[in-house]
mmCIF file of C-alpha atoms in Angstrom:
data_model
loop_
_atom_site.group_PDB
_atom_site.id
_atom_site.type_symbol
_atom_site.label_atom_id
_atom_site.label_comp_id
_atom_site.label_asym_id
_atom_site.label_seq_id
_atom_site.Cartn_x
_atom_site.Cartn_y
_atom_site.Cartn_z
ATOM 1 C CA MET A 1 65.693 104.911 93.693
ATOM 2 C CA SER A 2 69.459 103.402 93.059
ATOM 3 C CA THR A 3 72.197 106.111 92.270
ATOM 4 C CA LYS A 4 73.581 105.452 88.696
ATOM 5 C CA LEU A 5 77.320 104.913 88.693
ATOM 6 C CA GLY A 6 78.654 104.257 85.315
ATOM 7 C CA ASN A 7 81.929 102.385 85.005
ATOM 8 C CA ASP A 8 84.035 105.116 84.662
ATOM 9 C CA GLN A 9 83.231 105.885 88.647
ATOM 10 C CA ARG A 10 84.158 102.072 89.221
ATOM 11 C CA ARG A 11 87.345 102.797 87.459
ATOM 12 C CA ALA A 12 87.586 105.838 88.902
ATOM 13 C CA ARG A 13 87.651 104.111 92.613
ATOM 14 C CA LEU A 14 89.747 101.510 91.212
ATOM 15 C CA VAL A 15 92.998 103.444 90.304
ATOM 16 C CA THR A 16 92.830 105.235 93.685
ATOM 17 C CA ARG A 17 91.607 103.081 96.228
ATOM 18 C CA HIS A 18 93.651 100.705 95.057
ATOM 19 C CA HIS A 19 96.978 102.668 94.592
ATOM 20 C CA LEU A 20 97.983 102.817 91.169
ATOM 21 C CA HIS A 21 97.526 106.688 91.227
ATOM 22 C CA ALA A 22 99.583 107.506 94.247
ATOM 23 C CA PRO A 23 101.695 105.202 95.984
ATOM 24 C CA ALA A 24 100.932 103.311 99.231
ATOM 25 C CA GLY A 25 103.190 104.087 102.659
ATOM 26 C CA ASP A 26 104.187 100.565 102.954
ATOM 27 C CA PRO A 27 103.192 96.834 102.368
ATOM 28 C CA VAL A 28 101.073 96.532 104.945
ATOM 29 C CA ALA A 29 98.804 99.822 103.613
ATOM 30 C CA VAL A 30 98.726 98.231 100.555
ATOM 31 C CA ALA A 31 97.610 95.029 101.874
ATOM 32 C CA GLU A 32 95.169 96.836 103.911
ATOM 33 C CA SER A 33 93.706 98.602 100.292
ATOM 34 C CA LEU A 34 93.085 95.247 98.706
ATOM 35 C CA VAL A 35 91.907 93.399 102.007
ATOM 36 C CA ALA A 36 94.440 90.767 100.657
ATOM 37 C CA LEU A 37 97.382 89.997 98.137
ATOM 38 C CA HIS A 38 97.144 86.998 95.939
ATOM 39 C CA ALA A 39 99.798 84.724 97.412
ATOM 40 C CA THR A 40 99.459 81.881 95.218
ATOM 41 C CA ASP A 41 102.264 82.778 93.677
ATOM 42 C CA PRO A 42 104.961 84.044 96.106
ATOM 43 C CA ALA A 43 105.812 86.261 93.197
ATOM 44 C CA THR A 44 102.416 88.269 92.857
ATOM 45 C CA VAL A 45 102.907 89.435 96.677
ATOM 46 C CA HIS A 46 106.207 91.391 96.199
ATOM 47 C CA LEU A 47 104.866 92.470 92.505
ATOM 48 C CA SER A 48 101.807 93.908 93.560
ATOM 49 C CA VAL A 49 103.700 95.852 96.423
ATOM 50 C CA LEU A 50 106.060 97.053 93.863
ATOM 51 C CA ALA A 51 103.552 98.554 92.070
ATOM 52 C CA ARG A 52 101.702 100.516 94.376
ATOM 53 C CA SER A 53 104.423 101.951 96.783
ATOM 54 C CA GLU A 54 108.013 102.641 96.794
ATOM 55 C CA ALA A 55 108.550 99.660 99.105
ATOM 56 C CA GLY A 56 110.973 96.872 98.008
ATOM 57 C CA THR A 57 111.344 93.041 98.017
ATOM 58 C CA ALA A 58 113.067 92.977 101.118
ATOM 59 C CA ASP A 59 110.522 95.764 102.881
ATOM 60 C CA VAL A 60 107.987 93.272 102.221
ATOM 61 C CA GLU A 61 110.023 90.487 103.227
ATOM 62 C CA ARG A 62 110.839 92.363 106.431
ATOM 63 C CA ALA A 63 106.889 92.745 106.905
ATOM 64 C CA LEU A 64 106.371 89.317 106.635
ATOM 65 C CA TYR A 65 108.764 87.531 108.380
ATOM 66 C CA ASP A 66 110.551 89.911 110.973
ATOM 67 C CA ASP A 67 107.743 92.822 111.707
ATOM 68 C CA ARG A 68 105.665 90.036 111.332
ATOM 69 C CA SER A 69 102.599 92.506 110.187
ATOM 70 C CA LEU A 70 102.126 90.610 106.895
ATOM 71 C CA VAL A 71 100.914 86.890 107.119
ATOM 72 C CA ARG A 72 100.486 84.158 104.772
ATOM 73 C CA MET A 73 96.979 82.231 105.452
ATOM 74 C CA LEU A 74 94.309 80.128 103.543
ATOM 75 C CA GLY A 75 91.571 82.093 102.772
ATOM 76 C CA MET A 76 88.920 83.336 100.292
ATOM 77 C CA ARG A 77 87.962 80.324 98.245
ATOM 78 C CA ARG A 78 90.665 78.343 99.545
ATOM 79 C CA THR A 79 93.024 80.548 98.234
ATOM 80 C CA MET A 80 96.092 81.599 99.453
ATOM 81 C CA PHE A 81 96.494 85.097 100.733
ATOM 82 C CA VAL A 82 98.833 87.560 102.633
ATOM 83 C CA VAL A 83 97.013 89.938 105.121
ATOM 84 C CA PRO A 84 97.555 92.148 107.270
ATOM 85 C CA ALA A 85 98.040 90.731 110.546
ATOM 86 C CA ALA A 86 95.131 92.229 112.174
ATOM 87 C CA LEU A 87 92.928 90.689 109.962
ATOM 88 C CA VAL A 88 94.140 86.939 109.861
ATOM 89 C CA PRO A 89 90.910 86.310 112.811
ATOM 90 C CA VAL A 90 88.918 87.675 110.239
ATOM 91 C CA VAL A 91 89.533 85.999 107.176
ATOM 92 C CA GLN A 92 90.223 82.530 109.827
ATOM 93 C CA ALA A 93 86.609 82.957 111.014
ATOM 94 C CA ALA A 94 85.141 83.709 108.266
ATOM 95 C CA CYS A 95 86.553 81.562 105.623
ATOM 96 C CA ALA A 96 89.225 79.011 106.876
ATOM 97 C CA GLU A 97 87.027 77.443 109.475
ATOM 98 C CA ASP A 98 84.567 76.609 106.746
ATOM 99 C CA ILE A 99 87.289 74.921 104.762
ATOM 100 C CA ALA A 100 89.047 73.061 107.353
ATOM 101 C CA VAL A 101 86.093 71.239 107.803
ATOM 102 C CA LYS A 102 85.731 70.334 104.297
ATOM 103 C CA GLN A 103 88.819 69.322 103.313
ATOM 104 C CA ARG A 104 88.979 67.384 106.669
ATOM 105 C CA LYS A 105 86.353 64.829 105.417
ATOM 106 C CA LEU A 106 87.814 64.760 102.176
ATOM 107 C CA LEU A 107 91.143 63.290 103.811
ATOM 108 C CA LEU A 108 88.903 60.861 105.653
ATOM 109 C CA GLN A 109 87.588 59.528 102.630
ATOM 110 C CA HIS A 110 90.913 59.524 100.483
ATOM 111 C CA LEU A 111 92.246 57.877 103.821
ATOM 112 C CA ALA A 112 89.734 54.830 103.249
ATOM 113 C CA THR A 113 92.594 53.508 100.438
ATOM 114 C CA ALA A 114 95.422 52.771 103.944
ATOM 115 C CA GLU A 115 93.845 50.103 105.157
ATOM 116 C CA LEU A 116 94.187 51.237 108.674
ATOM 117 C CA ASP A 117 92.550 50.025 111.560
ATOM 118 C CA GLY A 118 90.006 51.791 113.976
ATOM 119 C CA ASP A 119 88.467 54.580 113.210
ATOM 120 C CA LEU A 120 89.564 57.049 110.841
ATOM 121 C CA SER A 121 88.667 60.287 112.516
ATOM 122 C CA GLU A 122 90.014 59.356 115.637
ATOM 123 C CA TRP A 123 93.417 58.216 113.996
ATOM 124 C CA LEU A 124 93.461 61.602 111.756
ATOM 125 C CA ALA A 125 93.191 63.468 115.531
ATOM 126 C CA GLU A 126 95.564 61.405 116.491
ATOM 127 C CA VAL A 127 98.267 62.783 113.476
ATOM 128 C CA GLU A 128 97.511 66.022 113.463
ATOM 129 C CA GLU A 129 98.331 66.265 117.619
ATOM 130 C CA GLY A 130 101.323 64.200 116.989
ATOM 131 C CA ALA A 131 101.933 66.567 113.824
ATOM 132 C CA TYR A 132 101.699 70.133 116.210
ATOM 133 C CA ALA A 133 104.079 68.246 118.923
ATOM 134 C CA ALA A 134 106.831 67.589 116.474
ATOM 135 C CA LEU A 135 106.480 71.256 114.903
ATOM 136 C CA LYS A 136 106.252 72.439 118.419
ATOM 137 C CA ALA A 137 109.544 70.910 119.137
ATOM 138 C CA ARG A 138 111.221 71.897 116.255
ATOM 139 C CA GLU A 139 109.733 75.019 114.876
ATOM 140 C CA PRO A 140 110.010 77.042 112.363
ATOM 141 C CA ALA A 141 110.866 73.413 111.034
ATOM 142 C CA PHE A 142 110.385 72.453 107.078
ATOM 143 C CA ALA A 143 107.714 69.495 106.599
ATOM 144 C CA GLN A 144 110.351 66.553 106.040
ATOM 145 C CA GLN A 145 111.293 67.741 109.489
ATOM 146 C CA ILE A 146 107.750 67.365 111.013
ATOM 147 C CA ALA A 147 107.298 63.749 109.804
ATOM 148 C CA ASP A 148 110.585 62.848 111.362
ATOM 149 C CA GLY A 149 108.899 63.739 114.673
ATOM 150 C CA GLU A 150 105.403 62.029 113.430
ATOM 151 C CA PRO A 151 105.962 59.128 110.980
ATOM 152 C CA ARG A 152 102.559 58.610 110.871
ATOM 153 C CA LEU A 153 102.352 61.308 108.219
ATOM 154 C CA ARG A 154 104.293 59.504 105.965
ATOM 155 C CA THR A 155 100.948 57.128 105.445
ATOM 156 C CA GLU A 156 100.323 57.067 101.921
ATOM 157 C CA ILE A 157 96.508 56.749 100.091
ATOM 158 C CA VAL A 158 95.211 57.209 96.649
ATOM 159 C CA MET A 159 93.473 59.810 94.835
ATOM 160 C CA ALA A 160 91.247 59.004 92.138
ATOM 161 C CA ALA A 161 92.078 55.123 92.416
ATOM 162 C CA GLY A 162 91.428 53.609 89.420
ATOM 163 C CA LYS A 163 91.135 56.522 86.712
ATOM 164 C CA PRO A 164 93.926 57.456 84.732
ATOM 165 C CA TYR A 165 94.914 60.578 86.203
ATOM 166 C CA GLU A 166 95.234 57.750 89.517
ATOM 167 C CA ALA A 167 97.809 59.838 92.491
ATOM 168 C CA ARG A 168 99.594 58.188 95.270
ATOM 169 C CA GLY A 169 100.969 59.927 98.115
ATOM 170 C CA TYR A 170 102.227 61.128 101.464
ATOM 171 C CA ILE A 171 99.771 62.640 104.072
ATOM 172 C CA THR A 172 102.443 65.011 105.193
ATOM 173 C CA ASN A 173 100.717 68.113 103.227
ATOM 174 C CA ARG A 174 97.005 67.368 103.533
ATOM 175 C CA VAL A 175 98.092 67.471 107.491
ATOM 176 C CA LEU A 176 99.733 70.397 107.747
ATOM 177 C CA PHE A 177 97.260 71.818 105.100
ATOM 178 C CA LEU A 178 94.504 71.190 107.721
ATOM 179 C CA LEU A 179 96.710 72.578 110.807
ATOM 180 C CA ALA A 180 96.436 75.821 109.053
ATOM 181 C CA ALA A 181 93.274 76.060 107.600
ATOM 182 C CA SER A 182 92.577 75.285 111.538
ATOM 183 C CA GLY A 183 94.773 78.543 112.871
ATOM 184 C CA ARG A 184 96.674 75.894 114.537
ATOM 185 C CA ILE A 185 100.034 76.582 112.454
ATOM 186 C CA VAL A 186 101.299 79.107 109.620
ATOM 187 C CA ARG A 187 103.577 79.368 107.121
ATOM 188 C CA GLY A 188 106.987 81.438 107.774
ATOM 189 C CA ARG A 189 109.874 82.056 106.170
ATOM 190 C CA PRO A 190 110.672 80.723 102.374
ATOM 191 C CA ARG A 191 113.993 78.310 102.010
ATOM 192 C CA GLY A 192 115.659 80.272 99.281
ATOM 193 C CA THR A 193 114.571 83.860 97.828
ATOM 194 C CA TRP A 194 111.267 85.247 97.967
ATOM 195 C CA LEU A 195 110.131 83.705 94.563
ATOM 196 C CA SER A 196 110.523 80.315 96.528
ATOM 197 C CA THR A 197 107.559 78.042 97.278
ATOM 198 C CA GLN A 198 108.985 75.841 100.284
ATOM 199 C CA TYR A 199 108.352 77.657 103.647
ATOM 200 C CA ALA A 200 109.001 76.607 106.785
ATOM 201 C CA TRP A 201 106.376 76.146 109.164
ATOM 202 C CA SER A 202 105.588 77.639 113.219
ATOM 203 C CA THR A 203 102.851 77.194 115.785
ATOM 204 C CA THR A 204 100.098 80.194 115.206
ATOM 205 C CA GLU A 205 101.031 80.791 119.261
ATOM 206 C CA SER A 206 104.525 81.934 118.643
ATOM 207 C CA TRP A 207 104.540 83.548 115.430
ATOM 208 C CA LEU A 208 101.344 85.273 116.305
ATOM 209 C CA PRO A 209 100.775 85.448 120.070
ATOM 210 C CA GLY A 210 97.349 87.075 121.531
ATOM 211 C CA LEU A 211 95.623 86.678 118.877
ATOM 212 C CA GLU A 212 91.932 86.666 119.805
ATOM 213 C CA PRO A 213 88.893 84.434 117.794
ATOM 214 C CA VAL A 214 86.413 85.870 116.493
ATOM 215 C CA ASP A 215 82.738 85.491 116.122
ATOM 216 C CA ALA A 216 81.936 83.615 112.469
ATOM 217 C CA GLY A 217 79.257 85.740 111.732
ATOM 218 C CA ALA A 218 80.513 89.321 112.461
ATOM 219 C CA ALA A 219 83.502 87.958 111.029
ATOM 220 C CA ARG A 220 81.768 87.676 107.399
ATOM 221 C CA VAL A 221 79.885 90.699 108.060
ATOM 222 C CA GLU A 222 83.527 93.121 108.827
ATOM 223 C CA LEU A 223 85.658 90.780 105.613
ATOM 224 C CA ALA A 224 82.091 91.828 103.235
ATOM 225 C CA ARG A 225 82.075 95.390 104.408
ATOM 226 C CA ARG A 226 86.272 95.748 103.485
ATOM 227 C CA TRP A 227 85.600 94.490 100.323
ATOM 228 C CA LEU A 228 83.217 96.981 99.438
ATOM 229 C CA ARG A 229 85.452 99.392 100.721
ATOM 230 C CA ALA A 230 87.626 98.163 97.790
ATOM 231 C CA PHE A 231 86.116 96.545 95.713
ATOM 232 C CA GLY A 232 82.908 98.258 95.246
ATOM 233 C CA PRO A 233 80.352 99.514 93.815
ATOM 234 C CA ALA A 234 79.757 95.798 92.217
ATOM 235 C CA PRO A 235 76.896 92.820 91.872
ATOM 236 C CA VAL A 236 77.038 90.634 94.827
ATOM 237 C CA ALA A 237 77.531 88.047 92.740
ATOM 238 C CA ASP A 238 81.299 89.219 92.374
ATOM 239 C CA LEU A 239 81.285 89.149 96.861
ATOM 240 C CA LYS A 240 79.847 86.070 96.821
ATOM 241 C CA TRP A 241 82.184 84.841 94.314
ATOM 242 C CA TRP A 242 85.573 86.906 95.540
ATOM 243 C CA THR A 243 84.755 85.251 98.929
ATOM 244 C CA GLY A 244 83.489 81.565 98.523
ATOM 245 C CA TRP A 245 80.634 81.679 101.027
ATOM 246 C CA THR A 246 77.485 80.326 100.325
ATOM 247 C CA ALA A 247 74.282 82.472 99.177
ATOM 248 C CA GLY A 248 73.222 82.480 102.351
ATOM 249 C CA GLN A 249 76.030 83.757 104.259
ATOM 250 C CA VAL A 250 76.425 86.433 101.957
ATOM 251 C CA LYS A 251 72.993 87.680 102.347
ATOM 252 C CA LYS A 252 73.340 87.508 106.312
ATOM 253 C CA ALA A 253 76.575 89.517 106.015
ATOM 254 C CA LEU A 254 74.991 92.085 103.850
ATOM 255 C CA THR A 255 71.825 92.456 105.566
ATOM 256 C CA ALA A 256 74.002 93.653 108.708
ATOM 257 C CA ILE A 257 75.544 96.220 106.536
ATOM 258 C CA GLY A 258 72.733 97.316 104.834
ATOM 259 C CA PRO A 259 74.018 98.460 101.585
ATOM 260 C CA ALA A 260 73.091 101.018 99.177
ATOM 261 C CA GLU A 261 71.573 100.068 96.098
ATOM 262 C CA VAL A 262 73.063 101.455 92.354
ATOM 263 C CA ASP A 263 72.818 100.984 88.668
ATOM 264 C CA LEU A 264 75.661 100.249 87.395
ATOM 265 C CA GLU A 265 75.877 99.804 83.769
ATOM 266 C CA GLY A 266 74.899 96.166 82.429
ATOM 267 C CA GLY A 267 72.560 95.657 86.053
ATOM 268 C CA PRO A 268 72.142 96.217 90.026
ATOM 269 C CA GLY A 269 74.931 96.757 92.481
ATOM 270 C CA ILE A 270 75.597 97.143 96.160
ATOM 271 C CA ALA A 271 77.885 99.732 97.607
ATOM 272 C CA LEU A 272 78.943 100.484 101.419
ATOM 273 C CA PRO A 273 76.122 103.200 102.883
ATOM 274 C CA GLY A 274 77.349 106.689 102.179
ATOM 275 C CA ASP A 275 79.599 105.617 99.225
ATOM 276 C CA ASP A 276 77.435 105.969 96.431
ATOM 277 C CA GLU A 277 77.911 109.596 95.335
ATOM 278 C CA PRO A 278 80.072 110.366 92.335
ATOM 279 C CA VAL A 279 83.944 110.864 92.944
ATOM 280 C CA PRO A 280 87.079 112.644 91.437
ATOM 281 C CA GLU A 281 87.785 111.339 88.540
ATOM 282 C CA PRO A 282 91.830 111.247 88.886
ATOM 283 C CA GLU A 283 94.539 111.838 86.390
ATOM 284 C CA PRO A 284 95.394 109.008 83.600
ATOM 285 C CA VAL A 285 97.809 106.717 84.765
ATOM 286 C CA ALA A 286 99.586 103.576 83.781
ATOM 287 C CA ALA A 287 100.508 100.528 85.750
ATOM 288 C CA LEU A 288 101.963 96.798 85.364
ATOM 289 C CA LEU A 289 100.268 94.811 87.764
ATOM 290 C CA PRO A 290 101.662 90.976 88.020
ATOM 291 C CA ALA A 291 99.949 87.805 87.237
ATOM 292 C CA LEU A 292 97.117 86.837 90.045
ATOM 293 C CA ASP A 293 97.505 90.680 91.332
ATOM 294 C CA PRO A 294 94.377 91.109 93.557
ATOM 295 C CA THR A 295 93.151 94.059 91.340
ATOM 296 C CA PRO A 296 92.058 92.191 88.266
ATOM 297 C CA MET A 297 91.192 88.855 90.736
ATOM 298 C CA GLY A 298 88.713 91.026 92.998
ATOM 299 C CA TRP A 299 85.445 90.958 90.729
ATOM 300 C CA GLN A 300 84.130 88.111 88.892
ATOM 301 C CA GLU A 301 82.617 90.298 86.188
ATOM 302 C CA ARG A 302 85.504 92.163 85.157
ATOM 303 C CA GLY A 303 84.252 93.156 81.124
ATOM 304 C CA TRP A 304 84.004 97.027 82.687
ATOM 305 C CA PHE A 305 87.975 97.057 82.444
ATOM 306 C CA LEU A 306 89.155 93.806 81.076
ATOM 307 C CA GLY A 307 86.996 94.611 77.289
ATOM 308 C CA GLU A 308 87.683 91.761 75.447
ATOM 309 C CA HIS A 309 91.234 90.744 76.237
ATOM 310 C CA GLN A 310 90.701 87.710 78.567
ATOM 311 C CA PRO A 311 91.499 84.949 75.729
ATOM 312 C CA LEU A 312 95.154 86.741 75.701
ATOM 313 C CA LEU A 313 95.628 87.469 79.173
ATOM 314 C CA PHE A 314 94.125 84.343 81.122
ATOM 315 C CA ASP A 315 94.753 80.536 81.094
ATOM 316 C CA ARG A 316 92.631 77.630 80.707
ATOM 317 C CA THR A 317 91.778 78.036 84.293
ATOM 318 C CA GLY A 318 90.921 81.606 85.431
ATOM 319 C CA ASN A 319 94.107 82.616 86.055
ATOM 320 C CA ILE A 320 95.203 86.055 85.165
ATOM 321 C CA GLY A 321 98.751 86.694 83.613
ATOM 322 C CA PRO A 322 100.864 89.941 83.599
ATOM 323 C CA THR A 323 98.546 93.322 83.180
ATOM 324 C CA VAL A 324 99.467 96.870 81.959
ATOM 325 C CA TRP A 325 96.687 99.421 82.955
ATOM 326 C CA TRP A 326 95.718 103.356 81.732
ATOM 327 C CA GLU A 327 93.205 104.770 82.912
ATOM 328 C CA GLY A 328 91.683 102.309 84.914
ATOM 329 C CA ARG A 329 91.828 99.750 82.110
ATOM 330 C CA VAL A 330 93.574 96.723 80.872
ATOM 331 C CA VAL A 331 94.834 97.562 77.556
ATOM 332 C CA GLY A 332 97.629 94.721 77.587
ATOM 333 C CA GLY A 333 100.104 92.208 79.002
ATOM 334 C CA TRP A 334 103.851 92.242 79.339
ATOM 335 C CA GLY A 335 106.101 89.545 80.545
ATOM 336 C CA GLN A 336 110.313 89.174 80.650
ATOM 337 C CA ARG A 337 113.356 88.460 78.679
ATOM 338 C CA PRO A 338 114.874 85.702 80.539
ATOM 339 C CA ASP A 339 117.674 89.096 80.796
ATOM 340 C CA GLY A 340 115.089 90.709 83.168
ATOM 341 C CA GLU A 341 114.065 92.573 80.410
ATOM 342 C CA ILE A 342 110.020 94.000 80.181
ATOM 343 C CA ALA A 343 108.851 93.531 77.149
ATOM 344 C CA ILE A 344 104.906 95.046 76.237
ATOM 345 C CA ARG A 345 102.652 94.659 74.381
ATOM 346 C CA LEU A 346 99.825 96.636 73.827
ATOM 347 C CA LEU A 347 96.734 95.443 72.534
ATOM 348 C CA GLU A 348 94.537 98.610 71.925
ATOM 349 C CA ASP A 349 95.694 101.890 70.752
ATOM 350 C CA VAL A 350 96.099 104.426 73.878
ATOM 351 C CA GLY A 351 97.790 107.462 72.199
ATOM 352 C CA ALA A 352 101.366 109.006 72.156
ATOM 353 C CA ASP A 353 101.085 109.585 76.153
ATOM 354 C CA GLY A 354 99.570 106.577 77.235
ATOM 355 C CA THR A 355 102.311 104.330 75.382
ATOM 356 C CA ALA A 356 105.032 107.150 76.947
ATOM 357 C CA ALA A 357 103.544 106.177 79.788
ATOM 358 C CA VAL A 358 103.380 102.633 79.894
ATOM 359 C CA GLU A 359 107.077 102.400 78.649
ATOM 360 C CA ALA A 360 107.802 104.474 81.601
ATOM 361 C CA ALA A 361 106.396 102.240 84.100
ATOM 362 C CA ALA A 362 108.180 99.790 82.109
ATOM 363 C CA GLU A 363 111.626 101.220 82.808
ATOM 364 C CA ARG A 364 110.726 102.015 86.687
ATOM 365 C CA LEU A 365 110.231 98.164 87.269
ATOM 366 C CA HIS A 366 113.121 96.883 85.533
ATOM 367 C CA GLY A 367 114.910 98.974 87.634
ATOM 368 C CA ARG A 368 113.637 98.309 91.248
ATOM 369 C CA LEU A 369 114.088 94.413 90.078
ATOM 370 C CA GLY A 370 117.496 94.890 89.425
ATOM 371 C CA GLY A 371 117.688 92.153 86.894
ATOM 372 C CA VAL A 372 115.675 89.550 88.697
ATOM 373 C CA ALA A 373 113.378 87.529 85.789
ATOM 374 C CA VAL A 374 110.079 86.712 87.508
ATOM 375 C CA ILE A 375 108.427 83.639 85.475
ATOM 376 C CA PRO A 376 104.603 83.639 86.497
ATOM 377 C CA LYS A 377 104.212 80.561 87.889
ATOM 378 C CA PHE A 378 100.268 80.338 85.812
ATOM 379 C CA ARG A 379 101.445 80.772 82.095
ATOM 380 C CA THR A 380 99.255 83.182 79.979
ATOM 381 C CA PRO A 381 98.986 83.301 75.586
ATOM 382 C CA VAL A 382 100.786 87.240 75.829
ATOM 383 C CA GLU A 383 103.110 86.944 78.759
ATOM 384 C CA ARG A 384 104.138 83.292 77.281
ATOM 385 C CA ASP A 385 105.037 84.839 73.522
ATOM 386 C CA LEU A 386 106.696 87.987 75.097
ATOM 387 C CA SER A 387 109.121 86.072 77.594
ATOM 388 C CA SER A 388 110.484 83.574 74.815
#
């Protein structure tokens, strides 16, 4: 018989394990508690750490670029993440290798528009090696500098030929994307501030020497185990969505884990073996999480903590904006004025204590940002309104 674990138990685990109730020790501990930090928007990494620890943006930069205990890489669902360095080989084998195969096939299709002579697969392989050699001779280097050493990176291709949205462009970033997805190169320090999206590249062997490859099957088991620890109990469908794996890959990984079956409000779910017993519910706590934060992006089905607030807090393609949390639930959104002031909009009544806690959290975040105004890469209705 499966154990019944209601939404209150899921929220209790969320608040505790995601360090919304008690701060983590450092940026690496934050990332480990969430498996990985979303990094499509560079601001998310820093704000997610600030929300869960006493670490500041300088501490995050130190972990990323000096200690290299955190690494920015392509991972689950072909999305950019920041992961603990020890987890890099796991994410590489479990997710990135499959992405590289698919993206190489897609690029070969687009290369057919470039009217190149000879075998396109061989040509692309030569360009990849040339780009890698150009980077190795210059590292760290930005894309334009790498293209100076491998001119074929400026080969032009046509995408969506004949369509109203037809686009033309060089293959530079596409080839570097392939090399990164293959685990051969790594995004390093950005040009400018911690909000910048232009990264210098380095070879993986110089940035993270000594990494050992991991078997893909074993890597998927390890990643699924970590996800269940951070986000379980949850439906199997949530794990499939979060990883981007096939149904067969999910089934094989879970067979190796042997998860406990649980009865969630709304349907069946799974938990790590031994993690299907009730946990203490923490004291109420308020938190301001950034756009694309890994907590709300950890599940595909979010009704148990999001309620009916999705239309106001998500954009049209499924990206969540800045959210206000109370007692493990999303209760509103927030945004920043041009001068850095944080504006809050509560979408439900949280009482006097909840309102005071939310306002105090906003005041703390404003002080820690030192007047820096962060505009999310993906804008949502509430955030747009509050920041105007």
